[in-house]
PDB file of C-alpha atoms in Angstrom:
ATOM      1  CA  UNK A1021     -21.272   3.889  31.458  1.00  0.00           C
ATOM      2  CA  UNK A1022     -21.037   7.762  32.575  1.00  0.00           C
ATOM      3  CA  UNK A1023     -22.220  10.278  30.296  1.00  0.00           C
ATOM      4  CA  UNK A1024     -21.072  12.995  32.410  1.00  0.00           C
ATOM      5  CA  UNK A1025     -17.409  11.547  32.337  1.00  0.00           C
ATOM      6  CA  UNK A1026     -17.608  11.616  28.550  1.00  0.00           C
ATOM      7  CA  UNK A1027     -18.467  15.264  28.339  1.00  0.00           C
ATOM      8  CA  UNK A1028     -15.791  15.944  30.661  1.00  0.00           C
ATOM      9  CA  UNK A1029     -13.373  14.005  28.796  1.00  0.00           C
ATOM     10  CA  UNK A1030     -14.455  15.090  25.085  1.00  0.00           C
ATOM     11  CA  UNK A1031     -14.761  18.598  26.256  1.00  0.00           C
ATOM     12  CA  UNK A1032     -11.538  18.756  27.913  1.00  0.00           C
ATOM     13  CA  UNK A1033      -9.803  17.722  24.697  1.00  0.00           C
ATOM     14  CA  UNK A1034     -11.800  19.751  22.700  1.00  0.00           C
ATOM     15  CA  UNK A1035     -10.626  22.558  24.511  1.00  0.00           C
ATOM     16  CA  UNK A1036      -6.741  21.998  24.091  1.00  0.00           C
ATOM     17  CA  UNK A1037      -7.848  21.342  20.734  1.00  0.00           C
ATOM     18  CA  UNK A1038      -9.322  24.943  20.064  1.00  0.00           C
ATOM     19  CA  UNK A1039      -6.038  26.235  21.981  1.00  0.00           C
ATOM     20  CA  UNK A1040      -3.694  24.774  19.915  1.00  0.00           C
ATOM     21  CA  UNK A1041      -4.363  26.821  16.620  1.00  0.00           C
ATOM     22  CA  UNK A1042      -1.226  25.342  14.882  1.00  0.00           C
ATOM     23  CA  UNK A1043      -2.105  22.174  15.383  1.00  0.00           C
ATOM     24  CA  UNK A1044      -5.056  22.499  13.319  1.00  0.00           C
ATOM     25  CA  UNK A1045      -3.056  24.537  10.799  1.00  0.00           C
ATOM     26  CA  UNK A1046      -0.611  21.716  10.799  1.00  0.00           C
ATOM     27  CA  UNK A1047      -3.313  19.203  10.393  1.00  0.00           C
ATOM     28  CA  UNK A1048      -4.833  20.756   6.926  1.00  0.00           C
ATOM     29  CA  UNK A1049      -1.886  21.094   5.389  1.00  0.00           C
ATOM     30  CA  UNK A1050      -0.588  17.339   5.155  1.00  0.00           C
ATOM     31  CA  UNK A1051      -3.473  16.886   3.162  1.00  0.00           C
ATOM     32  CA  UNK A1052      -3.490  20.095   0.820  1.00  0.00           C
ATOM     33  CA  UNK A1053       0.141  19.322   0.004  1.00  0.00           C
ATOM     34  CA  UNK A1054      -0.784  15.641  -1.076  1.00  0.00           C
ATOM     35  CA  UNK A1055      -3.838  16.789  -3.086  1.00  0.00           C
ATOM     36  CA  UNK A1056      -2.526  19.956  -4.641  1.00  0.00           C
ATOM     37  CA  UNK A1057       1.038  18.769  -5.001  1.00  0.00           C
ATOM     38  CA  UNK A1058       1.615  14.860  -5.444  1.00  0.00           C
ATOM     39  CA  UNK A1059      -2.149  14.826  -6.950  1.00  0.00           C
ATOM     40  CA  UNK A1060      -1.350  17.511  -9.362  1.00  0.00           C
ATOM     41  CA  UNK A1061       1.792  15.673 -10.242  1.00  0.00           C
ATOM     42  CA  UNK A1062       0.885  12.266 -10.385  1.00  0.00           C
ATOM     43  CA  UNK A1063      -2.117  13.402 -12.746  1.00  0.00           C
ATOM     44  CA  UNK A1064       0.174  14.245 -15.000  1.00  0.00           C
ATOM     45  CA  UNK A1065       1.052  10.273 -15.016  1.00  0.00           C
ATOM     46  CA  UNK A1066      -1.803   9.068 -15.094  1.00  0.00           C
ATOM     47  CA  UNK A1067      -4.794   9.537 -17.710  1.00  0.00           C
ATOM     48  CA  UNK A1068      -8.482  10.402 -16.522  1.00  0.00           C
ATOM     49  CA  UNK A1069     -10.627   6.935 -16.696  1.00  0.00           C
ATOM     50  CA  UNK A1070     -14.024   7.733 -17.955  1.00  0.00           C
ATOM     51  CA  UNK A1071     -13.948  11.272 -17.077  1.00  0.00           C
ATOM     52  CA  UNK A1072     -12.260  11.354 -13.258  1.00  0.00           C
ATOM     53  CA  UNK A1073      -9.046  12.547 -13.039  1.00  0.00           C
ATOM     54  CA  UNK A1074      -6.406  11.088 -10.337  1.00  0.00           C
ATOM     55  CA  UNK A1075      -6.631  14.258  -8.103  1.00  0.00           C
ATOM     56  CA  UNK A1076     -10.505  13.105  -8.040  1.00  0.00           C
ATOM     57  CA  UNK A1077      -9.965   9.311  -7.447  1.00  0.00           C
ATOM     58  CA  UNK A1078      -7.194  10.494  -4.454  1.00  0.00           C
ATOM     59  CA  UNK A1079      -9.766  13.001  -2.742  1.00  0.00           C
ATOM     60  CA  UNK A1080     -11.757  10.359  -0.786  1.00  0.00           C
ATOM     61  CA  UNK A1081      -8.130   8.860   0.651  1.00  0.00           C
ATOM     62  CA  UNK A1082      -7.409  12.826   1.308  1.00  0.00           C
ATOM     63  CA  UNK A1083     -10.030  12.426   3.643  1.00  0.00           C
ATOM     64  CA  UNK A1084      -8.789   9.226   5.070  1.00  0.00           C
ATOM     65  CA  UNK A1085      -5.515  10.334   5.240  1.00  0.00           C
ATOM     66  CA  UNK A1086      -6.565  13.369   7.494  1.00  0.00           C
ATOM     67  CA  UNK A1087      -8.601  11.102   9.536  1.00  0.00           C
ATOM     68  CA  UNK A1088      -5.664   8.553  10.118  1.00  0.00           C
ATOM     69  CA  UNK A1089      -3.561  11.242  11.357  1.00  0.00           C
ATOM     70  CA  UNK A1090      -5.314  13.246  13.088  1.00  0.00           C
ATOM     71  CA  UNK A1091      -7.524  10.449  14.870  1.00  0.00           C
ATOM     72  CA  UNK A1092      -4.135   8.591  15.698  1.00  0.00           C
ATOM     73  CA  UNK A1093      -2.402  11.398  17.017  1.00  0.00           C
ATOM     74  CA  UNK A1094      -5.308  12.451  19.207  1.00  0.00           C
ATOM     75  CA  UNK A1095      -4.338   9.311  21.037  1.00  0.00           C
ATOM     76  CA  UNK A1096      -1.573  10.719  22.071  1.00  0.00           C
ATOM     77  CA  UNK A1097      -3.135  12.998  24.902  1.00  0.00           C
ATOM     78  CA  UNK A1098      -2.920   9.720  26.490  1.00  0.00           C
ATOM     79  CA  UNK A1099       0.749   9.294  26.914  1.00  0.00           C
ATOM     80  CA  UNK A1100       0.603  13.232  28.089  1.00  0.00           C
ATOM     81  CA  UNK A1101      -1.893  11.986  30.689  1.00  0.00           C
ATOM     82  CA  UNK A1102       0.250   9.193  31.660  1.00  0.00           C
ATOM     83  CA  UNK A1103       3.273  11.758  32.049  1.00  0.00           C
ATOM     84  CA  UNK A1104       1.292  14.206  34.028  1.00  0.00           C
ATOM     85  CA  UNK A1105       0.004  12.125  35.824  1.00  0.00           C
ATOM     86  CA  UNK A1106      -4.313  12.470  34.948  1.00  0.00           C
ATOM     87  CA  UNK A1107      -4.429   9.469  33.914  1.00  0.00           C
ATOM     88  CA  UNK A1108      -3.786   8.212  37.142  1.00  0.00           C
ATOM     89  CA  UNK A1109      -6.222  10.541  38.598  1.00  0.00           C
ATOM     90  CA  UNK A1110      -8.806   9.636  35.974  1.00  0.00           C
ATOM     91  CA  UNK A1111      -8.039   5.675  36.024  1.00  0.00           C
ATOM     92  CA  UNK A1112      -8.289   5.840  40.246  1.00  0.00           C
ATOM     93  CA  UNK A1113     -11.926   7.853  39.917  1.00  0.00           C
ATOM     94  CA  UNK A1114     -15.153   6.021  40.319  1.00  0.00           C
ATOM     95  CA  UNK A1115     -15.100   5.845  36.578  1.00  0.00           C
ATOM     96  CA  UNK A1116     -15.913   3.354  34.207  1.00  0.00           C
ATOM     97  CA  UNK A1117     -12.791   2.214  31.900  1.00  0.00           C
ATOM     98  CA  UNK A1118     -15.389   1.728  29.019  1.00  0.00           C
ATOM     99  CA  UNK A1119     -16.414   5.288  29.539  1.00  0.00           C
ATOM    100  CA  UNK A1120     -12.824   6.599  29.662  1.00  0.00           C
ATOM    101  CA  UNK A1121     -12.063   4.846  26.159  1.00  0.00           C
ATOM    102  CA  UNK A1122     -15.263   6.125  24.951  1.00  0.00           C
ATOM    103  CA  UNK A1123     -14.611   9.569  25.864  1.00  0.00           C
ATOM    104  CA  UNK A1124     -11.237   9.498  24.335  1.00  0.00           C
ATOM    105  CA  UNK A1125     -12.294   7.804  20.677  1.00  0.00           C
ATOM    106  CA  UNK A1126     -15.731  10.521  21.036  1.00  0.00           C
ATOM    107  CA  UNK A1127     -13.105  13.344  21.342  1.00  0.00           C
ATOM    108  CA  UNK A1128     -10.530  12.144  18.607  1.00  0.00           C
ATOM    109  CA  UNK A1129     -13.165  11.278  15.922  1.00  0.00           C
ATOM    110  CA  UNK A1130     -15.126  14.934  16.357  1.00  0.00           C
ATOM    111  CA  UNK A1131     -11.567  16.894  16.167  1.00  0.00           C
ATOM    112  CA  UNK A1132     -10.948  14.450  12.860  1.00  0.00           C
ATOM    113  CA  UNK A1133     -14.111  14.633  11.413  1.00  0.00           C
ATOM    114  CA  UNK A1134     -14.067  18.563  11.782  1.00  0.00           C
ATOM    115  CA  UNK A1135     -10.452  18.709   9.972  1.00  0.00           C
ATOM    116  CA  UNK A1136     -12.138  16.019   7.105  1.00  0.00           C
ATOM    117  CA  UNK A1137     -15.230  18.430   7.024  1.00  0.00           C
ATOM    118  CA  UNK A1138     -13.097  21.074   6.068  1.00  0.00           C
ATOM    119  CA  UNK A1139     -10.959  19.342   3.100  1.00  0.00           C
ATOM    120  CA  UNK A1140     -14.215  17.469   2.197  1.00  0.00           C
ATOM    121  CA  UNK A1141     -15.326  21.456   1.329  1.00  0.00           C
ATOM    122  CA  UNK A1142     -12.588  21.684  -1.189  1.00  0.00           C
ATOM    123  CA  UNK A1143     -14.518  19.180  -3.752  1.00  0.00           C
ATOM    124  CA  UNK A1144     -15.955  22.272  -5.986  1.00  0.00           C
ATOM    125  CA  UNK A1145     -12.225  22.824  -7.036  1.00  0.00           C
ATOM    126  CA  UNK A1146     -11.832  19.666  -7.985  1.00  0.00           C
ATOM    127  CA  UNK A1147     -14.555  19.350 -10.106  1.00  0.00           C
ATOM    128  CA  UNK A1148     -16.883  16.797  -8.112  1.00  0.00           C
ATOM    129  CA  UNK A1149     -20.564  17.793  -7.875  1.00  0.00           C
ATOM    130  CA  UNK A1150     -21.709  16.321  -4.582  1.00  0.00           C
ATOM    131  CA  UNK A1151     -25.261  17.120  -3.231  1.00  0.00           C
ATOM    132  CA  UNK A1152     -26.160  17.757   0.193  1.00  0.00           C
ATOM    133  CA  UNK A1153     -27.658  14.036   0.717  1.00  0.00           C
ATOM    134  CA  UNK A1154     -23.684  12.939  -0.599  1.00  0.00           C
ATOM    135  CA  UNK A1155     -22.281  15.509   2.058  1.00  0.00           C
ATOM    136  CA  UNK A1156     -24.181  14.346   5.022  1.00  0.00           C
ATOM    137  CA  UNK A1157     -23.177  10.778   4.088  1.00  0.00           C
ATOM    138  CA  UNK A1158     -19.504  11.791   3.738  1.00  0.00           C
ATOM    139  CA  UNK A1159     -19.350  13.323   7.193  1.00  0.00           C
ATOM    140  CA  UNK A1160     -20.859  10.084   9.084  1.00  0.00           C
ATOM    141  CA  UNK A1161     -18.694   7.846   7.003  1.00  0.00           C
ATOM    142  CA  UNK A1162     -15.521  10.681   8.272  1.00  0.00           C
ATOM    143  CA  UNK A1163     -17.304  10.349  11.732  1.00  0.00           C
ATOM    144  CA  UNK A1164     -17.623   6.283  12.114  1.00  0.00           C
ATOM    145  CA  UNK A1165     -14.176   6.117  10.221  1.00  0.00           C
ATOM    146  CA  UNK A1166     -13.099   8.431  12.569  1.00  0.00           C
ATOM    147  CA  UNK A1167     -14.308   6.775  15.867  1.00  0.00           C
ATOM    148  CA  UNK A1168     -12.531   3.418  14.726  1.00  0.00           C
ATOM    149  CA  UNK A1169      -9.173   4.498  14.281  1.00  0.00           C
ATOM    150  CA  UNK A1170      -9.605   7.016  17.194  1.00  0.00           C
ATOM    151  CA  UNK A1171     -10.136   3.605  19.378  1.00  0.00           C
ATOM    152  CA  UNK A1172      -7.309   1.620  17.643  1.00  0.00           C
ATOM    153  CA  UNK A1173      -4.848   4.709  18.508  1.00  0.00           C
ATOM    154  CA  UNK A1174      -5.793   4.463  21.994  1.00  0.00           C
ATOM    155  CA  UNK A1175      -5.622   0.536  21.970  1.00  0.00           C
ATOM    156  CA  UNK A1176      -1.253   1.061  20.713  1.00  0.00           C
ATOM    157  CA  UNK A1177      -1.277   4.513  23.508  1.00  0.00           C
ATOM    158  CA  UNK A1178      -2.031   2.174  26.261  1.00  0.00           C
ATOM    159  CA  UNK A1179       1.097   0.149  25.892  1.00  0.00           C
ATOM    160  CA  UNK A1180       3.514   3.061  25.627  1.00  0.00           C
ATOM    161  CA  UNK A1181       4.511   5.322  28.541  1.00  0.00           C
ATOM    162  CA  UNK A1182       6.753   8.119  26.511  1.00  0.00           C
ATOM    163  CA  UNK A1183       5.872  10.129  24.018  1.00  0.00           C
ATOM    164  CA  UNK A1184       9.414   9.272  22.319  1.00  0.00           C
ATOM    165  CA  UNK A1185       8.564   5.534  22.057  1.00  0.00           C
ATOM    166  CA  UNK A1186       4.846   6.277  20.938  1.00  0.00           C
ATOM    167  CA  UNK A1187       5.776   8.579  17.964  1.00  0.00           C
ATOM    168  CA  UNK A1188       8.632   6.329  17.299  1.00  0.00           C
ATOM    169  CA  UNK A1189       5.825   3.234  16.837  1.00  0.00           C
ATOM    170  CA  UNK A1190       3.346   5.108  15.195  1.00  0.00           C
ATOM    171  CA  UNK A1191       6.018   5.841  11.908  1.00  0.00           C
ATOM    172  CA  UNK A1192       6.013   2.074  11.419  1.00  0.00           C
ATOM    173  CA  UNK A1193       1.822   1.989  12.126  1.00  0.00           C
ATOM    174  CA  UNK A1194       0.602   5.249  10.036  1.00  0.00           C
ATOM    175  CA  UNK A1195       2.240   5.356   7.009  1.00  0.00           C
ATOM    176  CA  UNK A1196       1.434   1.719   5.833  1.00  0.00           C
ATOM    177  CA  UNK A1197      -1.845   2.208   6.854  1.00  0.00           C
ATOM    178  CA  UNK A1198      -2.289   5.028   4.748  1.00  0.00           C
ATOM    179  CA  UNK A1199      -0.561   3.327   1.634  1.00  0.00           C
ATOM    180  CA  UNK A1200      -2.083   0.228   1.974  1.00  0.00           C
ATOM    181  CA  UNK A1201      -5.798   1.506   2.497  1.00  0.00           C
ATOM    182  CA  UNK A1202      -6.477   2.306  -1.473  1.00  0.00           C
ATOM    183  CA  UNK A1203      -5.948   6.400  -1.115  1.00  0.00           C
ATOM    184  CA  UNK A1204      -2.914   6.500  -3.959  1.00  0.00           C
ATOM    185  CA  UNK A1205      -4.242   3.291  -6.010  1.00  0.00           C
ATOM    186  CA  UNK A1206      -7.404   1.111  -6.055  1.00  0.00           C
ATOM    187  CA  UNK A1207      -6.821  -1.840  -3.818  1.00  0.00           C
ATOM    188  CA  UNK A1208      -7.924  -4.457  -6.823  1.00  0.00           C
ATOM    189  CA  UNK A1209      -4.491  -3.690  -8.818  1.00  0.00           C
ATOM    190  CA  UNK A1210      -2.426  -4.050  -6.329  1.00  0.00           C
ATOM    191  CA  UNK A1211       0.112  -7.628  -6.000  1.00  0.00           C
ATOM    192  CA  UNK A1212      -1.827 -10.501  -4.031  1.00  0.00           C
ATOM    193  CA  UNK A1213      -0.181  -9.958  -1.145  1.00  0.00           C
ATOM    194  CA  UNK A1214      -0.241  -6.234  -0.914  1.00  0.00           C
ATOM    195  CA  UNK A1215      -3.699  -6.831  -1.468  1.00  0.00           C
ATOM    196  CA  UNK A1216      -4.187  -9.216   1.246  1.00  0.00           C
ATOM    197  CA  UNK A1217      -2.790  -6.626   3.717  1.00  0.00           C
ATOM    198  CA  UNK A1218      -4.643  -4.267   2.837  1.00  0.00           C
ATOM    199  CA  UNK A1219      -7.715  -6.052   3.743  1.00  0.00           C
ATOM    200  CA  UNK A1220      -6.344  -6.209   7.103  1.00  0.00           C
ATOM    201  CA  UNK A1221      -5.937  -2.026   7.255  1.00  0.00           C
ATOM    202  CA  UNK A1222      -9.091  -0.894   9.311  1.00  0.00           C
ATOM    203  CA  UNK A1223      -8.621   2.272   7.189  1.00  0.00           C
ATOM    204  CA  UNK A1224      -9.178   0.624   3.572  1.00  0.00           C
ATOM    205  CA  UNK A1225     -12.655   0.028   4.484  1.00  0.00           C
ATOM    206  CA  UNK A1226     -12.952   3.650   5.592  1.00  0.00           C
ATOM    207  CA  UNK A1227     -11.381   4.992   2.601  1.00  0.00           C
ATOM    208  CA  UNK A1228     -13.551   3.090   0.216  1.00  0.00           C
ATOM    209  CA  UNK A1229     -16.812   3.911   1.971  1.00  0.00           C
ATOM    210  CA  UNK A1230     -16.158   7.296   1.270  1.00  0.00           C
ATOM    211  CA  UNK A1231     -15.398   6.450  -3.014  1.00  0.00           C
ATOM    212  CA  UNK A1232     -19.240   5.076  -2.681  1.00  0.00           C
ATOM    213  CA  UNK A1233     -20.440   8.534  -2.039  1.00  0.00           C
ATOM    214  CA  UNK A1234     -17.847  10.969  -3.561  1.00  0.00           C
ATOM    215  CA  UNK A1235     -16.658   9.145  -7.047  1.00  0.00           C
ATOM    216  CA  UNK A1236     -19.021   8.940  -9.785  1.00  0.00           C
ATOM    217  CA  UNK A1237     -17.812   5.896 -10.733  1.00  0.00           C
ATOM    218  CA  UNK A1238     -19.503   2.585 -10.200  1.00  0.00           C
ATOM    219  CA  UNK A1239     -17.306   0.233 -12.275  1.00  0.00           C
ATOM    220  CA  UNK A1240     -13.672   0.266 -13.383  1.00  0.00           C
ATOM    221  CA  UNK A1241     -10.389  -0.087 -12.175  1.00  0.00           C
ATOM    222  CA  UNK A1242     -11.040   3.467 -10.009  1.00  0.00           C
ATOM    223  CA  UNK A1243     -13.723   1.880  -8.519  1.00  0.00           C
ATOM    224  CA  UNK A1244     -14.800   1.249  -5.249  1.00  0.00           C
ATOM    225  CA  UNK A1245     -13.289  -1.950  -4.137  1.00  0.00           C
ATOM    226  CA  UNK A1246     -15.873  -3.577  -1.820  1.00  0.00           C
ATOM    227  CA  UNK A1247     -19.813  -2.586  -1.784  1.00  0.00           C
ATOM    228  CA  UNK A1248     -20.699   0.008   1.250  1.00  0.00           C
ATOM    229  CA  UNK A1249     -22.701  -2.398   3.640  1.00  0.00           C
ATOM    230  CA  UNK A1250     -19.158  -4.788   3.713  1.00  0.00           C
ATOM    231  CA  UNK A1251     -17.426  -1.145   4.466  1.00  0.00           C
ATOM    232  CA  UNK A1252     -19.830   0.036   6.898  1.00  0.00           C
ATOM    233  CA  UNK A1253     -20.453  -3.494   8.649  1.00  0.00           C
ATOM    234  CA  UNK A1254     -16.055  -3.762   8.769  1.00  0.00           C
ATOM    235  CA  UNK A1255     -15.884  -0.208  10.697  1.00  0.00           C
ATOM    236  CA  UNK A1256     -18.540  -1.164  13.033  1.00  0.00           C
ATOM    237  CA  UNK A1257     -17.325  -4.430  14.404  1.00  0.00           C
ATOM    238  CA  UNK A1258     -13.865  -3.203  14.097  1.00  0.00           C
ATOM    239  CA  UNK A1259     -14.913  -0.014  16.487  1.00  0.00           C
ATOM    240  CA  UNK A1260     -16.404  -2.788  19.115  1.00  0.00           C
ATOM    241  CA  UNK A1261     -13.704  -4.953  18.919  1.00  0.00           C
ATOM    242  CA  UNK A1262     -10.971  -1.908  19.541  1.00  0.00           C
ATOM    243  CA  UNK A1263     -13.299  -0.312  22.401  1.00  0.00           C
ATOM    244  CA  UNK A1264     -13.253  -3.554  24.167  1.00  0.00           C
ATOM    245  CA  UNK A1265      -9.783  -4.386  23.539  1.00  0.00           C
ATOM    246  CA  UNK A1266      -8.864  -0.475  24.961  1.00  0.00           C
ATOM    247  CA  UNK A1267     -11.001  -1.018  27.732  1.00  0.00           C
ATOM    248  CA  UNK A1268      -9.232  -4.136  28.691  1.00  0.00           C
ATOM    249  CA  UNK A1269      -5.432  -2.790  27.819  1.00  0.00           C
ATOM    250  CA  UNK A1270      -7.059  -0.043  30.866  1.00  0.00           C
ATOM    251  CA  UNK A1271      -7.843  -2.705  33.432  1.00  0.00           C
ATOM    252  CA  UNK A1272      -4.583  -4.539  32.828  1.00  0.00           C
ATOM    253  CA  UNK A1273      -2.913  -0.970  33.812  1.00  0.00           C
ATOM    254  CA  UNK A1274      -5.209  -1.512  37.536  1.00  0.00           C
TER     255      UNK A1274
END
């Protein structure tokens, strides 16, 4: 594995990424709109359960939900790469493939974690008191959380060669994920089989982590849904098993 390659990769990215000032405009405000908005309306539904209020149960899927989209569409650099033509260039240079998937999911998760860093500042309005020990925690749950869905992205990016076809895909791939990972509703009310999927969604176990360290609540229906060492242990092997499986979808490609 090159180390140098990675810099060059992450920084490369995070350079566009600091260019493109609407795109990180764009990215906070999928996520203000659903808290602010939907949460504000929805609260309105549904009736605090000892003490949190929806808009505080939602706030740790907020965070997933920027993840998601931000580390998924990061992946997309790859099909402008392919288009360009740097991929080629990059795939053809005495460079490991493991290092080029690294380099990709390194650059995606620090871009997403940033954006989550920034919502995850929002928690004094909703009420939450959060120390600095439940910070730090937040932002390496945001960052391995991050990393994982970074590499899945770039898993689906390597079997797509237009960036109509990839956005077309990723409709059917995000929004799922993001309803069936326990952001809107706790995972343990939903139907056994929506239930069942969503033990499938990489994301759930993200989204959940981050209830462990943001909601004060330890039992009831809004709830965590699995304990943290089965969440952290599930993004873990999942990031392995996604590196290897991007790093072989890149040596398939020659």
């Amino acid at each position: 594995m090159e180390f140098n390659a990675i810099y060059v990769i992450v920084a490369r990215e995070f350079k566009k990424f600091i260019r493109e000032r609407s795109r990180l405009v764009s990215a906070l405000a999928r996520p203000l709109v659903w808290l602010f908005l939907v949460g504000a309306g929805m609260s309105r539904l549904v009736p605090p359960v000892d003490g949190v209020s929806y808009m505080q149960f939602i706030f740790p899927g907020i965070l997933g939900m920027t993840i998601l989209f931000s580390s998924m569409f990061s992946s997309i650099s790859i099909i402008w790469d392919k288009e360009f033509g740097f991929m080629k260039e990059i795939l053809v240079a005495p460079v490991s493939r493991l290092s080029i998937v690294i380099g990709k999911a390194l650059s995606g998760s620090i871009i997403s974690t940033l954006q989550a860093v920034i919502v995850l500042l929002l928690f004094p309005l909703l009420g939450l008191k959060l120390g600095a020990a439940d910070i730090i925690s937040a932002v390496v749950i945001c960052m391995l959380v991050s990393f994982s869905v970074s590499a899945f992205g770039i898993v689906i990016a390597t079997f797509y060669e237009s960036y109509e076809s990839f956005s077309a895909i990723m409709n059917f791939i995000i929004m799922p994920m993001f309803f069936l990972s326990g952001a809107m509703y706790p995972v343990k009310l939903l139907p056994e089989a929506l239930r069942f999927a969503a033990k499938l969604n990489p994301l759930t176990y993200g989204v959940d982590a981050l209830k462990h360290v943001i909601s004060p609540l330890a039992q009831g229906p809004m709830s965590p849904d699995f304990s943290l060492v089965t969440d952290l242990a599930v993004i873990v092997v999942l990031s392995v098993i996604f590196v290897f499986a991007g790093v072989k979808a890149f040596e398939r490609r020659g």
